[in-house]
PDB file of N, CA and C in Angstrom:
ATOM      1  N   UNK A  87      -0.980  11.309  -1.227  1.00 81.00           N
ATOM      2  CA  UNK A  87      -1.899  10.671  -0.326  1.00 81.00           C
ATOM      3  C   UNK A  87      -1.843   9.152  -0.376  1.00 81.00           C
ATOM      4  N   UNK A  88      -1.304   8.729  -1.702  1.00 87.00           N
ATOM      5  CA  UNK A  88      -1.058   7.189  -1.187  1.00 87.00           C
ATOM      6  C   UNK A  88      -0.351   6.433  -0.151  1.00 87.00           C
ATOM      7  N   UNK A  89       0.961   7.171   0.166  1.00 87.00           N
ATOM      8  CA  UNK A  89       1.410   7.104   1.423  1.00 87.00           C
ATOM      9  C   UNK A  89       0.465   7.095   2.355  1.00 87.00           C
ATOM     10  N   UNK A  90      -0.391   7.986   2.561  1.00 85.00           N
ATOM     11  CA  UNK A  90      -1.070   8.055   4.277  1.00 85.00           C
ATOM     12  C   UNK A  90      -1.956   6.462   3.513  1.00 85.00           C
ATOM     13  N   UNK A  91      -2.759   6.649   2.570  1.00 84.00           N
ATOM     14  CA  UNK A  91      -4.036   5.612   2.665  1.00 84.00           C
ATOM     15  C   UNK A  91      -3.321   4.120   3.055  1.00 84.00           C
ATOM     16  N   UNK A  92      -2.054   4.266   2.837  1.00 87.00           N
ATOM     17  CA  UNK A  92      -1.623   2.680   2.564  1.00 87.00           C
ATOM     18  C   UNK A  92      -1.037   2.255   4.152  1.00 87.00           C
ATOM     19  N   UNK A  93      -1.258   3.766   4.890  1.00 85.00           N
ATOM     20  CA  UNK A  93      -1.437   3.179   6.761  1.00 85.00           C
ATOM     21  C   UNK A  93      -2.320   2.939   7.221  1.00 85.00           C
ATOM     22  N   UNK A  94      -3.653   2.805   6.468  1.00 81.00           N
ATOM     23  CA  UNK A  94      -4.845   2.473   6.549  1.00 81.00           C
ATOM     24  C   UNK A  94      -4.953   0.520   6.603  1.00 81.00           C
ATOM     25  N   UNK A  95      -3.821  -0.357   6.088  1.00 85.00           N
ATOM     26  CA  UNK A  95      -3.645  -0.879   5.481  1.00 85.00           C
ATOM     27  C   UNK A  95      -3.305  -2.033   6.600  1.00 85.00           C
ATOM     28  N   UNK A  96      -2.664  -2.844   6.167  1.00 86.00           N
ATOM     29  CA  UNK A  96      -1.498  -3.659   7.168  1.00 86.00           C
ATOM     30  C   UNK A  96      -0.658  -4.316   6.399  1.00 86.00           C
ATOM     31  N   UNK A  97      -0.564  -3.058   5.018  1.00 89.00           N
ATOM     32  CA  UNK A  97       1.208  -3.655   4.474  1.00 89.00           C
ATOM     33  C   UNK A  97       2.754  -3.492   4.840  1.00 89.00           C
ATOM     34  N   UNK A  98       2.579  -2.322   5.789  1.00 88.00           N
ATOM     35  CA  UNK A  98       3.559  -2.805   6.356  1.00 88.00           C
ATOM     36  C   UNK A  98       4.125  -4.367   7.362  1.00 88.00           C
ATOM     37  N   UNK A  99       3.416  -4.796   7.569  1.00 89.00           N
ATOM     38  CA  UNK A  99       3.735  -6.163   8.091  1.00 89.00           C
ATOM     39  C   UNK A  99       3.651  -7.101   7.295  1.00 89.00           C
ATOM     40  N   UNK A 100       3.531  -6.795   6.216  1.00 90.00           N
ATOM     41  CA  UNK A 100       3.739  -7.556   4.747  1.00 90.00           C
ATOM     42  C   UNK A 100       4.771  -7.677   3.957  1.00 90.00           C
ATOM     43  N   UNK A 101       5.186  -6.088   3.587  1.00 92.00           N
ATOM     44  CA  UNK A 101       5.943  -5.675   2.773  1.00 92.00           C
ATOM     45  C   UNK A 101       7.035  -4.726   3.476  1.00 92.00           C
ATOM     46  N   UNK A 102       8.001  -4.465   2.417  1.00 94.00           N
ATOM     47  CA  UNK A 102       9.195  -3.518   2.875  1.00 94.00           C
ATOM     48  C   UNK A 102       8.929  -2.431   2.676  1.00 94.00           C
ATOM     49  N   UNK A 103       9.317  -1.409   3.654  1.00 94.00           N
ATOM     50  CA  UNK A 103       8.464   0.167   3.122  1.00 94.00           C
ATOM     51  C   UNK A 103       9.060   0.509   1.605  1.00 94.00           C
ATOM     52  N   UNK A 104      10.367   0.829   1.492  1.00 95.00           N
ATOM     53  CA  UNK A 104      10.486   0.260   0.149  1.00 95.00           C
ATOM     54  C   UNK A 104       9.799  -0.057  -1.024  1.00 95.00           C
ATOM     55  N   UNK A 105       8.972  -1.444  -0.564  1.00 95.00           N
ATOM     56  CA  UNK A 105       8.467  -1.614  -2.239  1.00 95.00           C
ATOM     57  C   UNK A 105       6.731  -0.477  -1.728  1.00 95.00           C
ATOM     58  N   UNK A 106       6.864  -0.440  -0.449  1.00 94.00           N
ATOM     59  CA  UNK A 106       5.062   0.475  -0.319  1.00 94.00           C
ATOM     60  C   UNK A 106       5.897   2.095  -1.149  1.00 94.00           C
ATOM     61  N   UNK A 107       6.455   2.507  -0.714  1.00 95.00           N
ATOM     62  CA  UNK A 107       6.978   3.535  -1.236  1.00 95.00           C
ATOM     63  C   UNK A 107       7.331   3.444  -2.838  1.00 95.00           C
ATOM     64  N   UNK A 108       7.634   2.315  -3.784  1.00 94.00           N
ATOM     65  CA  UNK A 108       7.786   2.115  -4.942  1.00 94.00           C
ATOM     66  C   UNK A 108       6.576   2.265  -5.595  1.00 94.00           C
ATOM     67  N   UNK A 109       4.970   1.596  -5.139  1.00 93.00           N
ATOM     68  CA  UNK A 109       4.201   1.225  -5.343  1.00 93.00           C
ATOM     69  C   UNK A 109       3.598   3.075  -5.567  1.00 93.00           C
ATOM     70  N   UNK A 110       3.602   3.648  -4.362  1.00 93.00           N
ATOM     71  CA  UNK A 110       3.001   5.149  -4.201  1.00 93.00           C
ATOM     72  C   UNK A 110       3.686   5.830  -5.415  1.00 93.00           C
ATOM     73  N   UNK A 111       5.044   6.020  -5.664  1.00 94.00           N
ATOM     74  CA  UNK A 111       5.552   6.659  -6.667  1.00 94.00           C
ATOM     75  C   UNK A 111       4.598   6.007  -8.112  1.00 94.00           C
ATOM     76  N   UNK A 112       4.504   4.700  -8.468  1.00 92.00           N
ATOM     77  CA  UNK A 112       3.950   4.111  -9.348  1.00 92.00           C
ATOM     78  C   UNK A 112       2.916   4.997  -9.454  1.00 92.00           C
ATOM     79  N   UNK A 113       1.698   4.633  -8.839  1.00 91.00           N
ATOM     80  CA  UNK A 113       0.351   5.226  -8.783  1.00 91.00           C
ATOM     81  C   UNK A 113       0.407   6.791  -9.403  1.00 91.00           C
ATOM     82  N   UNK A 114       1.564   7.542  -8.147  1.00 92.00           N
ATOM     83  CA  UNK A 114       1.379   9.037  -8.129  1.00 92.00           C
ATOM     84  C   UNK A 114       2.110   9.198  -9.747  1.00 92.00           C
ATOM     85  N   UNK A 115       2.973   8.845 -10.177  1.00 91.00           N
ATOM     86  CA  UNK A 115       3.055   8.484 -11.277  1.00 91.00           C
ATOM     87  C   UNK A 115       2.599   9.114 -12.869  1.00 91.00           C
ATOM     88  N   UNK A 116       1.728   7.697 -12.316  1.00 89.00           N
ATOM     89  CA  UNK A 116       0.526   7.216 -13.647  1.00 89.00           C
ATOM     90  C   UNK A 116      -0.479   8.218 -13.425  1.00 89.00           C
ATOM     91  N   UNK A 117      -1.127   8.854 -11.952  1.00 89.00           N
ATOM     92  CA  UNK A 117      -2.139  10.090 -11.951  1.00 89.00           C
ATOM     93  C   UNK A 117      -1.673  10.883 -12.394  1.00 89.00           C
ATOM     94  N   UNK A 118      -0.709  11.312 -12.242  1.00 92.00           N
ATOM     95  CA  UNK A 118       0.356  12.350 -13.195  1.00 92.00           C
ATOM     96  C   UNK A 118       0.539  12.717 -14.463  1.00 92.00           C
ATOM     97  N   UNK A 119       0.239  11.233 -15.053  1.00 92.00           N
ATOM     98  CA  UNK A 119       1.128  11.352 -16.802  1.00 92.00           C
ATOM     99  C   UNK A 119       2.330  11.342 -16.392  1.00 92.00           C
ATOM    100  N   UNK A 120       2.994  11.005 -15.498  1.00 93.00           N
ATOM    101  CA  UNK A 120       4.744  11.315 -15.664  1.00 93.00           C
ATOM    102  C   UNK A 120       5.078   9.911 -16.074  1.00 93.00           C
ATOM    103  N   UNK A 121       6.095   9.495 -17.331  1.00 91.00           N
ATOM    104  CA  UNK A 121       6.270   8.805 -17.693  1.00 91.00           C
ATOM    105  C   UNK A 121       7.754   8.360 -17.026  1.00 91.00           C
ATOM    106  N   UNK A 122       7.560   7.324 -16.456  1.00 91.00           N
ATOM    107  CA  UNK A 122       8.967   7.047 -15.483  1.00 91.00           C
ATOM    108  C   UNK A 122       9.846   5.721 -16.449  1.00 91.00           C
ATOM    109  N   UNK A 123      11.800   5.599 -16.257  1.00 91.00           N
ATOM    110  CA  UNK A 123      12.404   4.372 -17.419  1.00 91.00           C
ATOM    111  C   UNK A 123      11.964   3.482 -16.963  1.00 91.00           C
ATOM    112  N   UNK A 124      11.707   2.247 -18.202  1.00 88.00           N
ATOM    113  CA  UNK A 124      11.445   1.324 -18.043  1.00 88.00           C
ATOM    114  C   UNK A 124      12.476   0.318 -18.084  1.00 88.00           C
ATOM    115  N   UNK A 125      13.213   0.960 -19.683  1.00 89.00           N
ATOM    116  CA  UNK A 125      14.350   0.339 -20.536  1.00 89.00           C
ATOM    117  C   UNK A 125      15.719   1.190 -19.715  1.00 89.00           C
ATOM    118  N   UNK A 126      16.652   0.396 -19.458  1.00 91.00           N
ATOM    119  CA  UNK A 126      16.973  -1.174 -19.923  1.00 91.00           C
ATOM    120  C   UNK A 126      16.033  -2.210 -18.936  1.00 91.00           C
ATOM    121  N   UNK A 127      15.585  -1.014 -17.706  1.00 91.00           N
ATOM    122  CA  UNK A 127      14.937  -2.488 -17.099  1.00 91.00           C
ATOM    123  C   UNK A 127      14.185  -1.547 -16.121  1.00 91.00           C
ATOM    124  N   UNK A 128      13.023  -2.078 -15.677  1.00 91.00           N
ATOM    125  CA  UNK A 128      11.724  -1.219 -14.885  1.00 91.00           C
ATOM    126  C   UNK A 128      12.384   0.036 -13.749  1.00 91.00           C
ATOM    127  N   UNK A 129      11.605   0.754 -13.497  1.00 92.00           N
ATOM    128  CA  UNK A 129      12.987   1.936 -12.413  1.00 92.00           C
ATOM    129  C   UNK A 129      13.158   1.178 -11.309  1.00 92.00           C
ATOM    130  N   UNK A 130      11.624   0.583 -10.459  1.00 93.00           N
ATOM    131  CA  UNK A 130      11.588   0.172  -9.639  1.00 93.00           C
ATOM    132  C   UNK A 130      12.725  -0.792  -9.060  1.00 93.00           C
ATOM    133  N   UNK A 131      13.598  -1.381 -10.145  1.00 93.00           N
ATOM    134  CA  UNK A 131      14.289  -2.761  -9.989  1.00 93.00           C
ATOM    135  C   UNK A 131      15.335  -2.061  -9.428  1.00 93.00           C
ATOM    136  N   UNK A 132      15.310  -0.776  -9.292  1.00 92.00           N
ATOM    137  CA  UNK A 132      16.798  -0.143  -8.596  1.00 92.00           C
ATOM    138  C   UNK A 132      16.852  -0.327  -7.392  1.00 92.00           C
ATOM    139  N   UNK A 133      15.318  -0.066  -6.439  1.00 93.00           N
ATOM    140  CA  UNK A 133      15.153   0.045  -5.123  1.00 93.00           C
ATOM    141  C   UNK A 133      14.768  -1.069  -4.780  1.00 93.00           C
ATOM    142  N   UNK A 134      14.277  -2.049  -5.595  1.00 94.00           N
ATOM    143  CA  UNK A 134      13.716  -2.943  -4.649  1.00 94.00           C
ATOM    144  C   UNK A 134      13.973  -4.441  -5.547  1.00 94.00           C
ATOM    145  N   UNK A 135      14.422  -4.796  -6.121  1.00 92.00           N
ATOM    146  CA  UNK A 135      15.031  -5.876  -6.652  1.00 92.00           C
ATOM    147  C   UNK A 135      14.127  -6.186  -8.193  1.00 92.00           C
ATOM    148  N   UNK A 136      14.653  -7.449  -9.009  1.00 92.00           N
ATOM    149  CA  UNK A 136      13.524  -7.707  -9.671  1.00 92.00           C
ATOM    150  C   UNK A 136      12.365  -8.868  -9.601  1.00 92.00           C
ATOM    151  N   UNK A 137      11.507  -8.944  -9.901  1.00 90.00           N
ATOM    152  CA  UNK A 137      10.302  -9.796 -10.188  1.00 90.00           C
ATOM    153  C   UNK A 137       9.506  -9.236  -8.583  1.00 90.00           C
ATOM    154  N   UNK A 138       9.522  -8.313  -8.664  1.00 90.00           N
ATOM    155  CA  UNK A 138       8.248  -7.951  -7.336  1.00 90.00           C
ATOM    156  C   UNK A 138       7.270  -6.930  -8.185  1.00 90.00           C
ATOM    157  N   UNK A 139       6.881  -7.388  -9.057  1.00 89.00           N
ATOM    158  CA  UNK A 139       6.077  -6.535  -9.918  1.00 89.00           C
ATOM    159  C   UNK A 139       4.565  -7.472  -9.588  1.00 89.00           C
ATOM    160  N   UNK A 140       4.447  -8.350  -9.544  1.00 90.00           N
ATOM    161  CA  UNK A 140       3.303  -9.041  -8.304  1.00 90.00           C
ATOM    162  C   UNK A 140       3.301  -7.848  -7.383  1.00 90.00           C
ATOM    163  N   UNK A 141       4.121  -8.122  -6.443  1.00 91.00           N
ATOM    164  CA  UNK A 141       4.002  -7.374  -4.736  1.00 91.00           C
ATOM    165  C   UNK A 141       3.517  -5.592  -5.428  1.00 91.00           C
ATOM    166  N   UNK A 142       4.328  -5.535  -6.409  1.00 91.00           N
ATOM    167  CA  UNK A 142       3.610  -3.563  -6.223  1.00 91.00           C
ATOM    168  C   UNK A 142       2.026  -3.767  -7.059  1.00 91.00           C
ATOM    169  N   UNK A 143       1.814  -4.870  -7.437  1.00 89.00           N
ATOM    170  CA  UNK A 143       0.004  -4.808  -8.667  1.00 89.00           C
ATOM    171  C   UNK A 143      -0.775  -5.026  -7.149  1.00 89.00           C
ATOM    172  N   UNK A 144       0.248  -5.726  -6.200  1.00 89.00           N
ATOM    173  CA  UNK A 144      -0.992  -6.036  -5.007  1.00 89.00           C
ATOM    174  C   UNK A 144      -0.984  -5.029  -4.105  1.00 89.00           C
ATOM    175  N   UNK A 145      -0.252  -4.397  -3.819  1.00 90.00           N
ATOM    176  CA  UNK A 145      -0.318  -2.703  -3.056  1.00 90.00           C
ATOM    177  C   UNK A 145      -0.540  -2.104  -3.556  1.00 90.00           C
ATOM    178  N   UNK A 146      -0.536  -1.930  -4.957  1.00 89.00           N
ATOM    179  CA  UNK A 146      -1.398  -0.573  -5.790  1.00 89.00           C
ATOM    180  C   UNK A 146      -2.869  -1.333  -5.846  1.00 89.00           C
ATOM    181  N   UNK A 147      -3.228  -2.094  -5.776  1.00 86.00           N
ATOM    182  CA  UNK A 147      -4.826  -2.477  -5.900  1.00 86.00           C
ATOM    183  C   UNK A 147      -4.976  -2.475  -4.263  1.00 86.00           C
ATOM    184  N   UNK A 148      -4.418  -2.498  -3.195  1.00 85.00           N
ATOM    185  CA  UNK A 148      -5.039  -2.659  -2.033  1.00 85.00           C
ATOM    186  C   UNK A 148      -5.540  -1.025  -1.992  1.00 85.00           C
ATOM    187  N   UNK A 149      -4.143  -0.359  -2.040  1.00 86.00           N
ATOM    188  CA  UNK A 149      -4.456   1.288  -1.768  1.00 86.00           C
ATOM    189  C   UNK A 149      -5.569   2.025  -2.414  1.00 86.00           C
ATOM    190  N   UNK A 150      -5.379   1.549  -3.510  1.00 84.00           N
ATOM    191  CA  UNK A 150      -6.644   1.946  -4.045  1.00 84.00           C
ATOM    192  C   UNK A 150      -8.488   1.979  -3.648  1.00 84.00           C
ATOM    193  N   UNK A 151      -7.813   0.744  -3.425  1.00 80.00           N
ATOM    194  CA  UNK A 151      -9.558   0.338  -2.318  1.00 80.00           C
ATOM    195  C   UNK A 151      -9.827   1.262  -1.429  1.00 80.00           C
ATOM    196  N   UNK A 152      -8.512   1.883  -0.262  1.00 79.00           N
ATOM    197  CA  UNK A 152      -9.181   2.106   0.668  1.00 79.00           C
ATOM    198  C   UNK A 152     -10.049   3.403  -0.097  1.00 79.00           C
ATOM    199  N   UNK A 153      -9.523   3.586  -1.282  1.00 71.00           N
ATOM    200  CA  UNK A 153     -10.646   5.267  -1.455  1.00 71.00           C
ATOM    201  C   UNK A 153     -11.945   4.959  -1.612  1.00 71.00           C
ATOM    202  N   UNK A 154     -12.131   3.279  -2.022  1.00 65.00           N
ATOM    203  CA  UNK A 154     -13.730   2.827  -2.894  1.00 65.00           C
ATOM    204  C   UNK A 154     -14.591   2.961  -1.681  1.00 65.00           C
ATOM    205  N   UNK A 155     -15.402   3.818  -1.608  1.00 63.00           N
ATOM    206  CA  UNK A 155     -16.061   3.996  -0.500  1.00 63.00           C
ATOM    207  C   UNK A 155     -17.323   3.374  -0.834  1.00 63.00           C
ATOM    208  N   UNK A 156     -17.604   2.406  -1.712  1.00 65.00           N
ATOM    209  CA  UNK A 156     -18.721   1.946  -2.083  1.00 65.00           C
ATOM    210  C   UNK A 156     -18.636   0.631  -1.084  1.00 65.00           C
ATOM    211  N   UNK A 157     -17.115  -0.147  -1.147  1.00 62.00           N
ATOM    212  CA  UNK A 157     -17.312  -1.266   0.008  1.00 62.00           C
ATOM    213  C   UNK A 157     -17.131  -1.059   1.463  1.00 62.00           C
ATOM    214  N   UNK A 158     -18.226  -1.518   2.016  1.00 61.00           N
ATOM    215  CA  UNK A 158     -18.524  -1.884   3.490  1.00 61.00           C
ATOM    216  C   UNK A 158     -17.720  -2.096   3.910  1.00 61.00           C
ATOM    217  N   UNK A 159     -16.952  -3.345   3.892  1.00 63.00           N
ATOM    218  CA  UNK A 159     -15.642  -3.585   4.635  1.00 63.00           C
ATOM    219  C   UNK A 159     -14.900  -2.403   4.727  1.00 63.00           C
ATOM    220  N   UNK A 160     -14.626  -1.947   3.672  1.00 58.00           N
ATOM    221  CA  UNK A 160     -13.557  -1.285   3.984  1.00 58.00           C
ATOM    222  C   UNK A 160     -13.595   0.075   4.869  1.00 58.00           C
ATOM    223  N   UNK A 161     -15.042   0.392   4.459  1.00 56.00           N
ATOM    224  CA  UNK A 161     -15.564   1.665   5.678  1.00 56.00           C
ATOM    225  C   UNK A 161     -15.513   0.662   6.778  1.00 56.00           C
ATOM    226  N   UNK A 162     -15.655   0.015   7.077  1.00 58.00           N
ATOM    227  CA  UNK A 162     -15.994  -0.569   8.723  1.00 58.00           C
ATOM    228  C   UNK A 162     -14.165  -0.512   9.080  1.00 58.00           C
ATOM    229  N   UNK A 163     -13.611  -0.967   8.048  1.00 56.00           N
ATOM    230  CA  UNK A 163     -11.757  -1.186   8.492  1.00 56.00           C
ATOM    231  C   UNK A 163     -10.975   0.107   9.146  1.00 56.00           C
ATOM    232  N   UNK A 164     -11.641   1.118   8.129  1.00 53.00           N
ATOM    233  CA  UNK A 164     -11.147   2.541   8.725  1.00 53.00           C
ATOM    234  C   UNK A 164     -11.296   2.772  10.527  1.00 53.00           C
ATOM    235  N   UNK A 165     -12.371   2.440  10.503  1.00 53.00           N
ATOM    236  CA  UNK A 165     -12.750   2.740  12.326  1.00 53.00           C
ATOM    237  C   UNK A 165     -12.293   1.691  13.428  1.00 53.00           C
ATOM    238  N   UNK A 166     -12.555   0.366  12.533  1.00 53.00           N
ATOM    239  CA  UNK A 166     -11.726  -0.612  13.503  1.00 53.00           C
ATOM    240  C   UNK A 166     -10.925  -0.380  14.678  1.00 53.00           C
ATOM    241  N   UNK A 167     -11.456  -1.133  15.831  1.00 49.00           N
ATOM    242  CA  UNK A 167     -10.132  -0.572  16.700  1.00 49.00           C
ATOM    243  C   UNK A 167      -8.699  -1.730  16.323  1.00 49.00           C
ATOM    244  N   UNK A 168      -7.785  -1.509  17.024  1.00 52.00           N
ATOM    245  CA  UNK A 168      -6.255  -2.784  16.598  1.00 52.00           C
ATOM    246  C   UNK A 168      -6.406  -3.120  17.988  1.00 52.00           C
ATOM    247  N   UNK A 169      -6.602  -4.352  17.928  1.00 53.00           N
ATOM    248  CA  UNK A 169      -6.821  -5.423  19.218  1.00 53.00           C
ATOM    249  C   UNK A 169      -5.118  -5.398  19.578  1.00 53.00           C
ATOM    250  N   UNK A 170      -5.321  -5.379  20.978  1.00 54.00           N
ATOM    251  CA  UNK A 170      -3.553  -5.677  21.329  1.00 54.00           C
ATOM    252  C   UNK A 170      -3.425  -6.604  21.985  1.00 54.00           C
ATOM    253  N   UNK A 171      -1.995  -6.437  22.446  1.00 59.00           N
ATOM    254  CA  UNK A 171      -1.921  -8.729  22.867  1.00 59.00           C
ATOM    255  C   UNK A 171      -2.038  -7.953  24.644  1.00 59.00           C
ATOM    256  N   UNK A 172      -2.035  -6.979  25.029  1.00 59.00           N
ATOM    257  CA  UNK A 172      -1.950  -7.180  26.007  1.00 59.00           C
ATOM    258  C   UNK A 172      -3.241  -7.452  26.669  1.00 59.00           C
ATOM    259  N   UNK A 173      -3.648  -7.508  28.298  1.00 65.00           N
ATOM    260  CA  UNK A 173      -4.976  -7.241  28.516  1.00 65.00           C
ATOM    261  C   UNK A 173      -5.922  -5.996  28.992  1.00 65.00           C
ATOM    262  N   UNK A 174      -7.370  -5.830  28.766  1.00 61.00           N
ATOM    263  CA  UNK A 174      -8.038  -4.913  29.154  1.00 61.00           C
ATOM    264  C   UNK A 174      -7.287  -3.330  28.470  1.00 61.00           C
ATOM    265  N   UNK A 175      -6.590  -3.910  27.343  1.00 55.00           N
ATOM    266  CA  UNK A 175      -6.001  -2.856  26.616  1.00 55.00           C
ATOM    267  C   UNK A 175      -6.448  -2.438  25.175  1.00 55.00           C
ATOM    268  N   UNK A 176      -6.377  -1.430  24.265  1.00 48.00           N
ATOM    269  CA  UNK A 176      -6.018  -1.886  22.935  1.00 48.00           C
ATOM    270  C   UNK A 176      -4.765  -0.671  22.639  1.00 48.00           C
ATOM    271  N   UNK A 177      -4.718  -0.028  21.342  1.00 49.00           N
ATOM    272  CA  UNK A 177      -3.628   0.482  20.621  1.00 49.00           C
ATOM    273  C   UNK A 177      -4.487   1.761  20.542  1.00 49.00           C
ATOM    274  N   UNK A 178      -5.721   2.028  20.642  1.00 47.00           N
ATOM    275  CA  UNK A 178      -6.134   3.254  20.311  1.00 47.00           C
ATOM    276  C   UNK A 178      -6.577   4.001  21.465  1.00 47.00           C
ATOM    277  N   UNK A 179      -6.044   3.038  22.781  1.00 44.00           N
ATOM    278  CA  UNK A 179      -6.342   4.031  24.270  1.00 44.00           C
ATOM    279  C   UNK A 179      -5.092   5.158  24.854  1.00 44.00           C
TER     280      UNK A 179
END
């Protein structure tokens, strides 16, 4: 489910699906107990280069949110409509 929550999101226009997909394995992971290599060097660095270990702490803390149903924002984000550039239009008609 981290996959779907993280279309909740707008990391894809951020990030490479790639590291969103690195990030989901991370998470699903660690809920797991599955212990993934680190040594000789993190797994992640296979798919997606090194020093983006920033970029996956900030997509594993975004995704996470969307479950915190305690913040407002983020319930209001779910329903949001996506404004489009065109006119008298949006993305959810």
């Amino acid at each position: 489910n981290y996959c779907n929550d993280s279309c909740h999101l707008d990391l894809c226009v951020h990030y490479e699906p790639e590291v969103i997909a690195c990030a989901a394995i991370l998470m699903s992971s660690s809920n797991l107990n599955v212990e993934l290599p680190i040594v000789p060097r993190p797994w992640w660095e296979v798919f997606i280069g090194p020093d983006r270990n920033w970029h996956l702490s900030l997509i594993c803390n975004s995704i996470l949110a969307v479950g915190d149903e305690n913040d407002l924002d983020i319930r209001r984000s779910k329903y949001a409509f996506i404004p489009s550039l065109m006119e008298k239009t949006s993305f959810n008609d």
